[in-house]
Short mmCIF file of C-alpha atoms in Angstrom, two decimals:
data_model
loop_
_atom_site.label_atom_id
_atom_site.label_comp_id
_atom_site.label_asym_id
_atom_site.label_seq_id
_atom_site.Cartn_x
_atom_site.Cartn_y
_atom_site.Cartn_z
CA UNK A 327 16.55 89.18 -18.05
CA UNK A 328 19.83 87.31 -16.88
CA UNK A 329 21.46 90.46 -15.75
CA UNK A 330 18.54 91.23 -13.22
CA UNK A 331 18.63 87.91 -12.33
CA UNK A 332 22.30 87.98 -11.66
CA UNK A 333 21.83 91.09 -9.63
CA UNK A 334 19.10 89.91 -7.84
CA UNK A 335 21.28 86.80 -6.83
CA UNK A 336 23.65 89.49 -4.55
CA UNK A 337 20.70 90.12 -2.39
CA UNK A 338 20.98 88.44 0.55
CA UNK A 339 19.02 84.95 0.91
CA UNK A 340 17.27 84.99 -2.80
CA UNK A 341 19.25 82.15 -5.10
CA UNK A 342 18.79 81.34 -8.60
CA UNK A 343 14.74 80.71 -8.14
CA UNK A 344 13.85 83.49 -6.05
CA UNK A 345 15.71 85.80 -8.21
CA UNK A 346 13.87 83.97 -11.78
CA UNK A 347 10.63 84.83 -9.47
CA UNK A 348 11.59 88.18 -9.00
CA UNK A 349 12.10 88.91 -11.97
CA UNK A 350 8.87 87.22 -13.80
CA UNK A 351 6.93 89.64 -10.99
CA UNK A 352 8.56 92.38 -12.27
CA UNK A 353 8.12 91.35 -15.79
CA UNK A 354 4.29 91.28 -15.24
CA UNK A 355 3.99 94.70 -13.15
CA UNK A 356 3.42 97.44 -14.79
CA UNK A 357 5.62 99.99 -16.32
CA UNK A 358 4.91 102.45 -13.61
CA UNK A 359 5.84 99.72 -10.93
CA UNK A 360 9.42 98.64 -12.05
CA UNK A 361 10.30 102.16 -12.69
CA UNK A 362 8.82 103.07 -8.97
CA UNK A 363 11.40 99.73 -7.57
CA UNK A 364 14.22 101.21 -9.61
CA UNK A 365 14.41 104.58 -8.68
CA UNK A 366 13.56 103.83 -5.14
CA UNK A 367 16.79 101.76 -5.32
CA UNK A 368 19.11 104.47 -7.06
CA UNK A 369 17.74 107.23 -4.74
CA UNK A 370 18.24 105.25 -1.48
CA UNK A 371 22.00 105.62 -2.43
CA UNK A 372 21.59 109.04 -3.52
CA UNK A 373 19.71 110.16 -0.39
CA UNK A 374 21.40 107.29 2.35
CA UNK A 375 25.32 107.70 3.55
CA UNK A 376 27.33 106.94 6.44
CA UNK A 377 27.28 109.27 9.36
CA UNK A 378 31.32 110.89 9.09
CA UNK A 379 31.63 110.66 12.74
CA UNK A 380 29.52 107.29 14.09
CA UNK A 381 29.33 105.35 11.18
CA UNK A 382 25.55 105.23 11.49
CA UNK A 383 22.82 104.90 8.20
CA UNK A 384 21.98 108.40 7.75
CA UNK A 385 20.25 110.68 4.98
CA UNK A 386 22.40 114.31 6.93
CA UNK A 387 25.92 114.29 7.95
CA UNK A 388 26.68 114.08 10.25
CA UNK A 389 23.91 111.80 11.45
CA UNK A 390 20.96 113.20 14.16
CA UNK A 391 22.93 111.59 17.33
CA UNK A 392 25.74 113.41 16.77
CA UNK A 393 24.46 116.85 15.81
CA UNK A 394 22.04 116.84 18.82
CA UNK A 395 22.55 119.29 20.63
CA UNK A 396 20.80 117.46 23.66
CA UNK A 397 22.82 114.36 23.61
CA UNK A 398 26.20 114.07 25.66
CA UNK A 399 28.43 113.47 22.74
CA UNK A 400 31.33 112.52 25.17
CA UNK A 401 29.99 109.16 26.24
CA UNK A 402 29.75 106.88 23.16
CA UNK A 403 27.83 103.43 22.59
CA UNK A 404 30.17 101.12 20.36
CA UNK A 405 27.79 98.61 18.53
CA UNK A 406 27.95 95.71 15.84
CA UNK A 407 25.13 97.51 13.21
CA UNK A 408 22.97 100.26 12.61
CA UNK A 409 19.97 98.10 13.49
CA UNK A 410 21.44 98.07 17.34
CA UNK A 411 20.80 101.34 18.22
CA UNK A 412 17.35 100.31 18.11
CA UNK A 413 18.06 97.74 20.85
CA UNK A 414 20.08 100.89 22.83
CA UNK A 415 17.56 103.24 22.12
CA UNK A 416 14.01 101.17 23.60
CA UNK A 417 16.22 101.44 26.87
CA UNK A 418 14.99 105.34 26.85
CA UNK A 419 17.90 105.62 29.45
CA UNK A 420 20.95 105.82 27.10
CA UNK A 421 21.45 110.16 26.33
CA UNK A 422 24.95 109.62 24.95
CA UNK A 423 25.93 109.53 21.63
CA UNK A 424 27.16 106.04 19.29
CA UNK A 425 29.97 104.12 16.89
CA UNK A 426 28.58 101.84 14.51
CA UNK A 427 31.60 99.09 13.90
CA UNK A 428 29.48 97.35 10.46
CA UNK A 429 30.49 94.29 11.88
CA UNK A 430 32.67 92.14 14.32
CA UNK A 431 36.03 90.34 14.11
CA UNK A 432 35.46 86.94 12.63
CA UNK A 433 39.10 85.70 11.32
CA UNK A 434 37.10 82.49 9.87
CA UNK A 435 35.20 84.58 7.33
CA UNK A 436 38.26 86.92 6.94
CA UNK A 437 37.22 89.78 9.26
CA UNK A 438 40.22 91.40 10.90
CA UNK A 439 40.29 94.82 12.81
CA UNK A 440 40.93 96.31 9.30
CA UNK A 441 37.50 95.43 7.96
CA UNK A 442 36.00 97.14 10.92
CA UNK A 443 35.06 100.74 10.77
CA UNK A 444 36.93 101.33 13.97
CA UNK A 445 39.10 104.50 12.71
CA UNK A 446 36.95 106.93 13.38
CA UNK A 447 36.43 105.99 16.46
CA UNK A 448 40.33 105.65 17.58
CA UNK A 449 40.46 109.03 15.97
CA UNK A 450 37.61 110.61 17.78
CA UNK A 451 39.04 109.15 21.21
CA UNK A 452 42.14 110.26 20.84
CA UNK A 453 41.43 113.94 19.78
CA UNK A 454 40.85 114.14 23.63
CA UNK A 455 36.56 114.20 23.08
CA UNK A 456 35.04 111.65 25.17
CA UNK A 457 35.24 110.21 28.25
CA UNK A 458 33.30 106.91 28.41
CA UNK A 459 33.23 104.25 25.73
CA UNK A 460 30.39 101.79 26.18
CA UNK A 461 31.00 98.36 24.27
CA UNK A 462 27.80 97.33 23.45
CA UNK A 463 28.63 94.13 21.08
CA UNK A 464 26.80 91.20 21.81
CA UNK A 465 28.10 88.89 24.26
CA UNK A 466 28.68 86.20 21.31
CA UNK A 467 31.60 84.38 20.27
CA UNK A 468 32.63 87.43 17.99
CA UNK A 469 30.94 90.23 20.12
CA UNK A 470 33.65 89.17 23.03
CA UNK A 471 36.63 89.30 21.02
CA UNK A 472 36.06 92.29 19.30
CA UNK A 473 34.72 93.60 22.82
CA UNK A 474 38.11 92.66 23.65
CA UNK A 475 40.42 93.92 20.93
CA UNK A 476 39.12 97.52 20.56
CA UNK A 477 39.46 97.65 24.82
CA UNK A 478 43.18 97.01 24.17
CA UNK A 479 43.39 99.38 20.79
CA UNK A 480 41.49 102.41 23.13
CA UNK A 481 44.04 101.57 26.34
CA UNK A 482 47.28 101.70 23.84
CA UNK A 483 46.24 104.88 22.44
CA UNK A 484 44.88 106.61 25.43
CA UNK A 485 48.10 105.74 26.85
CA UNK A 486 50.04 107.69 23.99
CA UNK A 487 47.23 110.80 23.32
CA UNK A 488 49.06 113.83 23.42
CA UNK A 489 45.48 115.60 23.80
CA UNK A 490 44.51 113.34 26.71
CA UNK A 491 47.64 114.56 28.89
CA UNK A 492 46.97 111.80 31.40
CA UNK A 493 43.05 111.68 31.18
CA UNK A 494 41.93 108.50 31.40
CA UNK A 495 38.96 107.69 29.39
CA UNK A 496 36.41 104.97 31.11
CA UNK A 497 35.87 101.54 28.76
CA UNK A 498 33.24 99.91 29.74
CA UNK A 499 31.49 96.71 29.00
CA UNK A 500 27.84 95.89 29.06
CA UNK A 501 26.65 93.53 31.52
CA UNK A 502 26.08 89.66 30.75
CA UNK A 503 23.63 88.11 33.10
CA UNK A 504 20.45 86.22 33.57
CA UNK A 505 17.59 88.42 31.60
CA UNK A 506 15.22 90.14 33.07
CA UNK A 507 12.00 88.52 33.99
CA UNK A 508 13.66 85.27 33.19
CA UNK A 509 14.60 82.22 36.14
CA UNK A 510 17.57 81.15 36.71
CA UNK A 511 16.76 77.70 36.56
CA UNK A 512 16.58 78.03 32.70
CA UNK A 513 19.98 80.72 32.94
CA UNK A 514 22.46 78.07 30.71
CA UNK A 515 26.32 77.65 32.95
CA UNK A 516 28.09 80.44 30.65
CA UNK A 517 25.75 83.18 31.73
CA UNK A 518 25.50 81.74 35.01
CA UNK A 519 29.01 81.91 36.10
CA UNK A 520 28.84 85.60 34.14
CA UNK A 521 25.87 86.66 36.52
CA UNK A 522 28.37 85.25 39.62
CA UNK A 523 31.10 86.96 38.52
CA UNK A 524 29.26 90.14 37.98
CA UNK A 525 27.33 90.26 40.86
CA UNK A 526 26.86 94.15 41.87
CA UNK A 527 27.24 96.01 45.58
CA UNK A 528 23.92 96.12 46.95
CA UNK B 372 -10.38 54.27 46.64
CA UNK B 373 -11.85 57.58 46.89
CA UNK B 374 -9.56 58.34 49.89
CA UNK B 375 -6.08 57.62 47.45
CA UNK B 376 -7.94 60.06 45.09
CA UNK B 377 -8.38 62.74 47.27
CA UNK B 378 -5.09 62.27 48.18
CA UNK B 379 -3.22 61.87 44.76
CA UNK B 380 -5.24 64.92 43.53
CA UNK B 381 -2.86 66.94 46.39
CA UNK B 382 -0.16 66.57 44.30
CA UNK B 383 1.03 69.13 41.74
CA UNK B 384 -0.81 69.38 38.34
CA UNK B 385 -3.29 66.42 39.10
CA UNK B 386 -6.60 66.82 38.69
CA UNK B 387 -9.50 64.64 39.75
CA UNK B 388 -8.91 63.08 35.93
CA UNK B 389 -5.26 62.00 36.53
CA UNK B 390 -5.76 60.86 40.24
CA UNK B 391 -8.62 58.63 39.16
CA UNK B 392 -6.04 56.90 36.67
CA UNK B 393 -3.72 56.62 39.14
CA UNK B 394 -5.29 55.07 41.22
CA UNK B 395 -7.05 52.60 39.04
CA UNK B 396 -3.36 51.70 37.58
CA UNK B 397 -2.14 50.71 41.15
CA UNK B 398 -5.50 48.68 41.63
CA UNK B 399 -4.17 46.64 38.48
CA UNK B 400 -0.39 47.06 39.20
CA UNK B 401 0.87 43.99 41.31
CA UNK B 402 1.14 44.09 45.11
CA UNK B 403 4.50 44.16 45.04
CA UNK B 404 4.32 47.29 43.22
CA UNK B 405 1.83 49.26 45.31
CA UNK B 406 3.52 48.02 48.28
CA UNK B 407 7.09 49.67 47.04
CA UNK B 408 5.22 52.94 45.84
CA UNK B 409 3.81 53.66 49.38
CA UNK B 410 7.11 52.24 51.11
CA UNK B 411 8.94 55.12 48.74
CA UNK B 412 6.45 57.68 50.06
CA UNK B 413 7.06 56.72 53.58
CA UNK B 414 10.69 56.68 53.19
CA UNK B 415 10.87 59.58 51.57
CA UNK B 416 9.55 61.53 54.34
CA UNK B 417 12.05 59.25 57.12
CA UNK B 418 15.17 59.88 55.36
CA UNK B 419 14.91 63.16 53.70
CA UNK B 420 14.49 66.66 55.74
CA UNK B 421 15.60 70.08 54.95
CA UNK B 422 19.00 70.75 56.76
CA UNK B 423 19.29 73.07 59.40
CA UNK B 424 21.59 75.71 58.82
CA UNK B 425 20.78 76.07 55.08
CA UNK B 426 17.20 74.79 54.56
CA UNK B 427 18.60 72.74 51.58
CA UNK B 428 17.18 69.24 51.20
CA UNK B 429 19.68 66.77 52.67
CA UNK B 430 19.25 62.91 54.39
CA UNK B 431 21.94 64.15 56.35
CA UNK B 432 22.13 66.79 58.94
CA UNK B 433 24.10 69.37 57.65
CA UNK B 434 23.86 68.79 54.47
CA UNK B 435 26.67 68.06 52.24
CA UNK B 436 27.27 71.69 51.16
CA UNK B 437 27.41 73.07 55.04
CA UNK B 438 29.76 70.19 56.43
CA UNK B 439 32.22 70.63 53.40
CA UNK B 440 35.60 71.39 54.46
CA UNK B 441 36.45 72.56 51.10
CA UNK B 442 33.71 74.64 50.31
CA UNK B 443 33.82 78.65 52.04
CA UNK B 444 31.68 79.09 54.79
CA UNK B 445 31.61 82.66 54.88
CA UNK B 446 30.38 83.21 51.50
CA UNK B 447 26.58 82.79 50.89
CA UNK B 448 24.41 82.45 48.02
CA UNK B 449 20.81 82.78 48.64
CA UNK B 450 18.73 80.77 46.28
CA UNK B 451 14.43 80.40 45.86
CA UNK B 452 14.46 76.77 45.53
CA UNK B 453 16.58 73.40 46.49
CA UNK B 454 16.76 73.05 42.33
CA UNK B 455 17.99 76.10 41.97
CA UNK B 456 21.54 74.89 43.28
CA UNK B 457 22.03 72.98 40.74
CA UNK B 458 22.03 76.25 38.40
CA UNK B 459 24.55 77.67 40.61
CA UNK B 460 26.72 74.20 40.84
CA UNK B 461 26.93 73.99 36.56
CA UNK B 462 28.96 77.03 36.60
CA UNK B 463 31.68 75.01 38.23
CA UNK B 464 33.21 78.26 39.94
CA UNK B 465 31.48 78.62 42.89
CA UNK B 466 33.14 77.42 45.79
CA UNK B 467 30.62 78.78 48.95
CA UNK B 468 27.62 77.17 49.97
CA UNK B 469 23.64 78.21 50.35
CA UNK B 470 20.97 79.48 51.57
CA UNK B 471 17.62 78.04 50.42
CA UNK B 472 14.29 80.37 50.69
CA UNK B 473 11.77 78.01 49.34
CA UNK B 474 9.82 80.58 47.72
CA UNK B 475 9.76 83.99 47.14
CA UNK B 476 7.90 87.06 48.21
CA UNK B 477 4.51 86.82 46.86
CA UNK B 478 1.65 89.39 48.65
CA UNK B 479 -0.66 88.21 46.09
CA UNK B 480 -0.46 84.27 47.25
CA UNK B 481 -0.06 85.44 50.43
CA UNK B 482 3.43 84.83 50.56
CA UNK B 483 5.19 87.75 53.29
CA UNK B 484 8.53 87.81 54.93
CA UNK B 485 7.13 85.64 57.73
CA UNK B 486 6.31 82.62 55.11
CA UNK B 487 10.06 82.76 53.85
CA UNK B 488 12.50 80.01 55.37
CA UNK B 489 14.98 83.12 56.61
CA UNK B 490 15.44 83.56 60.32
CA UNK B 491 18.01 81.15 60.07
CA UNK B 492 19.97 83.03 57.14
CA UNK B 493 19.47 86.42 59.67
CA UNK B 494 20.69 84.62 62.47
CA UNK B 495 23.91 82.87 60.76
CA UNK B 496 24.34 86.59 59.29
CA UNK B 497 24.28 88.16 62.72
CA UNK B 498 26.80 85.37 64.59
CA UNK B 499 29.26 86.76 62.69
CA UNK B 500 30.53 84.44 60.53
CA UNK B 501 29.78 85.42 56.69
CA UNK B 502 31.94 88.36 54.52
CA UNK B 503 29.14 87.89 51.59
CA UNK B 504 26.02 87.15 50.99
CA UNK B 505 25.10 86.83 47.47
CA UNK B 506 21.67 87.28 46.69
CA UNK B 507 20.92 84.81 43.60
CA UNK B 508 17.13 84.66 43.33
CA UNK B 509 15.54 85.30 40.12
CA UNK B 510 15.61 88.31 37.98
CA UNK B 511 11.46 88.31 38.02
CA UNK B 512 9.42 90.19 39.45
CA UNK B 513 9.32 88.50 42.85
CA UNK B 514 12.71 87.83 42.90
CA UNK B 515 13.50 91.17 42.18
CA UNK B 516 11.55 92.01 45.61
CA UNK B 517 12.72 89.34 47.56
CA UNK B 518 16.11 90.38 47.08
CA UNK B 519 15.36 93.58 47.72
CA UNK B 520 13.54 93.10 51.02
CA UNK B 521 16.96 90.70 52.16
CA UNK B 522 19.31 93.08 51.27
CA UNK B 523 17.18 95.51 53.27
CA UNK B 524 16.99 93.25 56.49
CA UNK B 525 20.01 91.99 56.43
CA UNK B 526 21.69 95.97 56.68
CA UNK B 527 19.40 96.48 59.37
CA UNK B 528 20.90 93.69 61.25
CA UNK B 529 24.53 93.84 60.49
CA UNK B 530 24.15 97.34 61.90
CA UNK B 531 22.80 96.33 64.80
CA UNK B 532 24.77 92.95 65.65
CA UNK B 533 27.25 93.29 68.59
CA UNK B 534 29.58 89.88 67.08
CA UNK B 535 30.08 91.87 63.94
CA UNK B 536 31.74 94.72 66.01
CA UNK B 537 31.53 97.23 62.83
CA UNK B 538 32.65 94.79 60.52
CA UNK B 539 30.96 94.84 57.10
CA UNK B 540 28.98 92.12 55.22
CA UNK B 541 29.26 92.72 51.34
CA UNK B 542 25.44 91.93 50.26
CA UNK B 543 25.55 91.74 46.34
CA UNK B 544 23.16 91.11 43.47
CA UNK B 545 23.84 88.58 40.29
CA UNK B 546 24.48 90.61 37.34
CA UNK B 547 21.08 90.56 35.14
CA UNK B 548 22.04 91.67 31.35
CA UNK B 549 22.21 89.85 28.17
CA UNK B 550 22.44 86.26 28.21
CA UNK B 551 26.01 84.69 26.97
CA UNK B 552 25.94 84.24 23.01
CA UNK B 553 22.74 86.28 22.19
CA UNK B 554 22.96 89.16 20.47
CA UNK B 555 21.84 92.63 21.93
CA UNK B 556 19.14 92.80 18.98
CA UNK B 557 17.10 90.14 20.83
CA UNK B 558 17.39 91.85 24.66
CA UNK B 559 13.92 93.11 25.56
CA UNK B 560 14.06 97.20 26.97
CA UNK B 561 14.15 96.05 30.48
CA UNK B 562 17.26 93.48 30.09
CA UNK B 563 18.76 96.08 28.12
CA UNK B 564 18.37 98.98 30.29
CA UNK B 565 19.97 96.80 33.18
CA UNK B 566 22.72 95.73 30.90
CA UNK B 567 23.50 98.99 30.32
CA UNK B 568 23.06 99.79 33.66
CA UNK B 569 25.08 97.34 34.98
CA UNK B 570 27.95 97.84 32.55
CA UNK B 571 31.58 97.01 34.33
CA UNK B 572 34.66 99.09 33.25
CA UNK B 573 37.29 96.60 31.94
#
């Protein structure tokens, strides 16, 4: 009983009590039940892995974005977590291809660049394969810097890719305005002054 | 006292409820104090008026913004409202002055071109001496086709205009996208798509 309530402790969110009322619940349910949770649980890692190429939660590798056939795998979407290719995808515009980092740089809760899962993506770029990389992070605190850091890690190495021979590839950053549908009256002065600076050719 | 109720109920929000206690508050209030409330009103109306280059609200004629030495004359932002400066001020980067609509295009209250404070925007536009106008209305709906509609009249004109003598003016857009320190997961489709849209190279 301790051990599953020690394991149930490294979820996410559920301390000591959730995890004691976990584990009652599963103590009452039947046989059938607790054996359905716990091989649900060992086949999600059997049958779940990380896309080789993007990164991306995926039960085939390499993942469906980047074996489709239909998708320009050149351009690539760089985002924080799997969940935000949701976000990308609802667009219905976006036909490129994507890099799942698992994270952002956060030096406070001892996230450098080496915790990211950026090598792939270096590696892919610099094999000569793409030509636009879209950072996608959020425009947050973290979003920005790592935003910021894997622009300068893509310039450096484009800059040195044998397999580039001079090719520049495009890094581009998503735009931070005033939402859509939204007034500017309620726009706070950071994303203001970003919708000023931004401001777009007409 | 039915005349002050029929007259307070013209005001914004107040029904024939709220005018009624209105007015029986300034039938208690002292004289004094009804006496200073309709000197306000009347003052109001002597010292305040709506300047005449920028339509701004100003007791002086230009307004602060349009007699600034300081401030660029040739760059433009175009604004809905007389609040909506102050959005535009809080970024503390913009150094041009304004141009205030007082509305926006609206066919459904019977708001067209013609009901837009503009003419004097074209005509400023057409003398000659702007390099940008900035359109900065809101990303909603009607802002979206207010802007549009300017950015259409004012090519038409600075094709047309004999003082520009070829010269370009740059007509721009604010950047709409995802507001500063939210994260992508939260952007509707429509932000979204125009933040990817919209995306700068860096």
């Amino acid at each position: 009983m301790s051990r599953l309530i020690d394991e149930l402790k490294k979820l996410p969110g559920v301390g000591t009590k959730s995890a004691q009322r976990f584990a009652f619940h599963l103590l009452r349910s039947s046989d059938e039940d607790a054996a359905a949770l716990a091989d649900a649980v060992r086949e999600l890692k059997a049958s779940l892995r990380l896309c080789s190429i993007c990164n991306n939660v995926t039960d085939v590798d390499p993942c469906a974005y980047c074996s489709s056939p239909v998708r320009n795998q050149r351009l690539i979407c760089v985002v924080e977590e799997p969940t935000s290719i949701a976000s990308v995808e609802r667009t219905r515009g976006y036909m490129g291809v994507y890099h799942v980092l698992h994270g952002t740089l956060s030096p406070l809760h001892g996230v450098g660049p080496d915790q990211l899962r950026s090598a792939n993506l270096l590696a892919r770029v610099e094999r000569g394969g793409v030509d636009e990389v879209i950072l996608a992070t959020s425009p947050t605190l973290e979003g920005e810097a790592t935003a910021s850091w894997l622009a300068t890690a893509l310039r450096n190495l484009t800059q040195r890719s044998e397999a580039l021979q001079g090719k520049t590839v495009k890094i581009t950053r998503i735009a931070t305005g005033v939402p859509a549908g939204s007034d500017i009256e309620y726009a706070d002065e950071v994303t203001m002054s970003r919708a000023m600076e931004g401001r777009r050719e007409l």
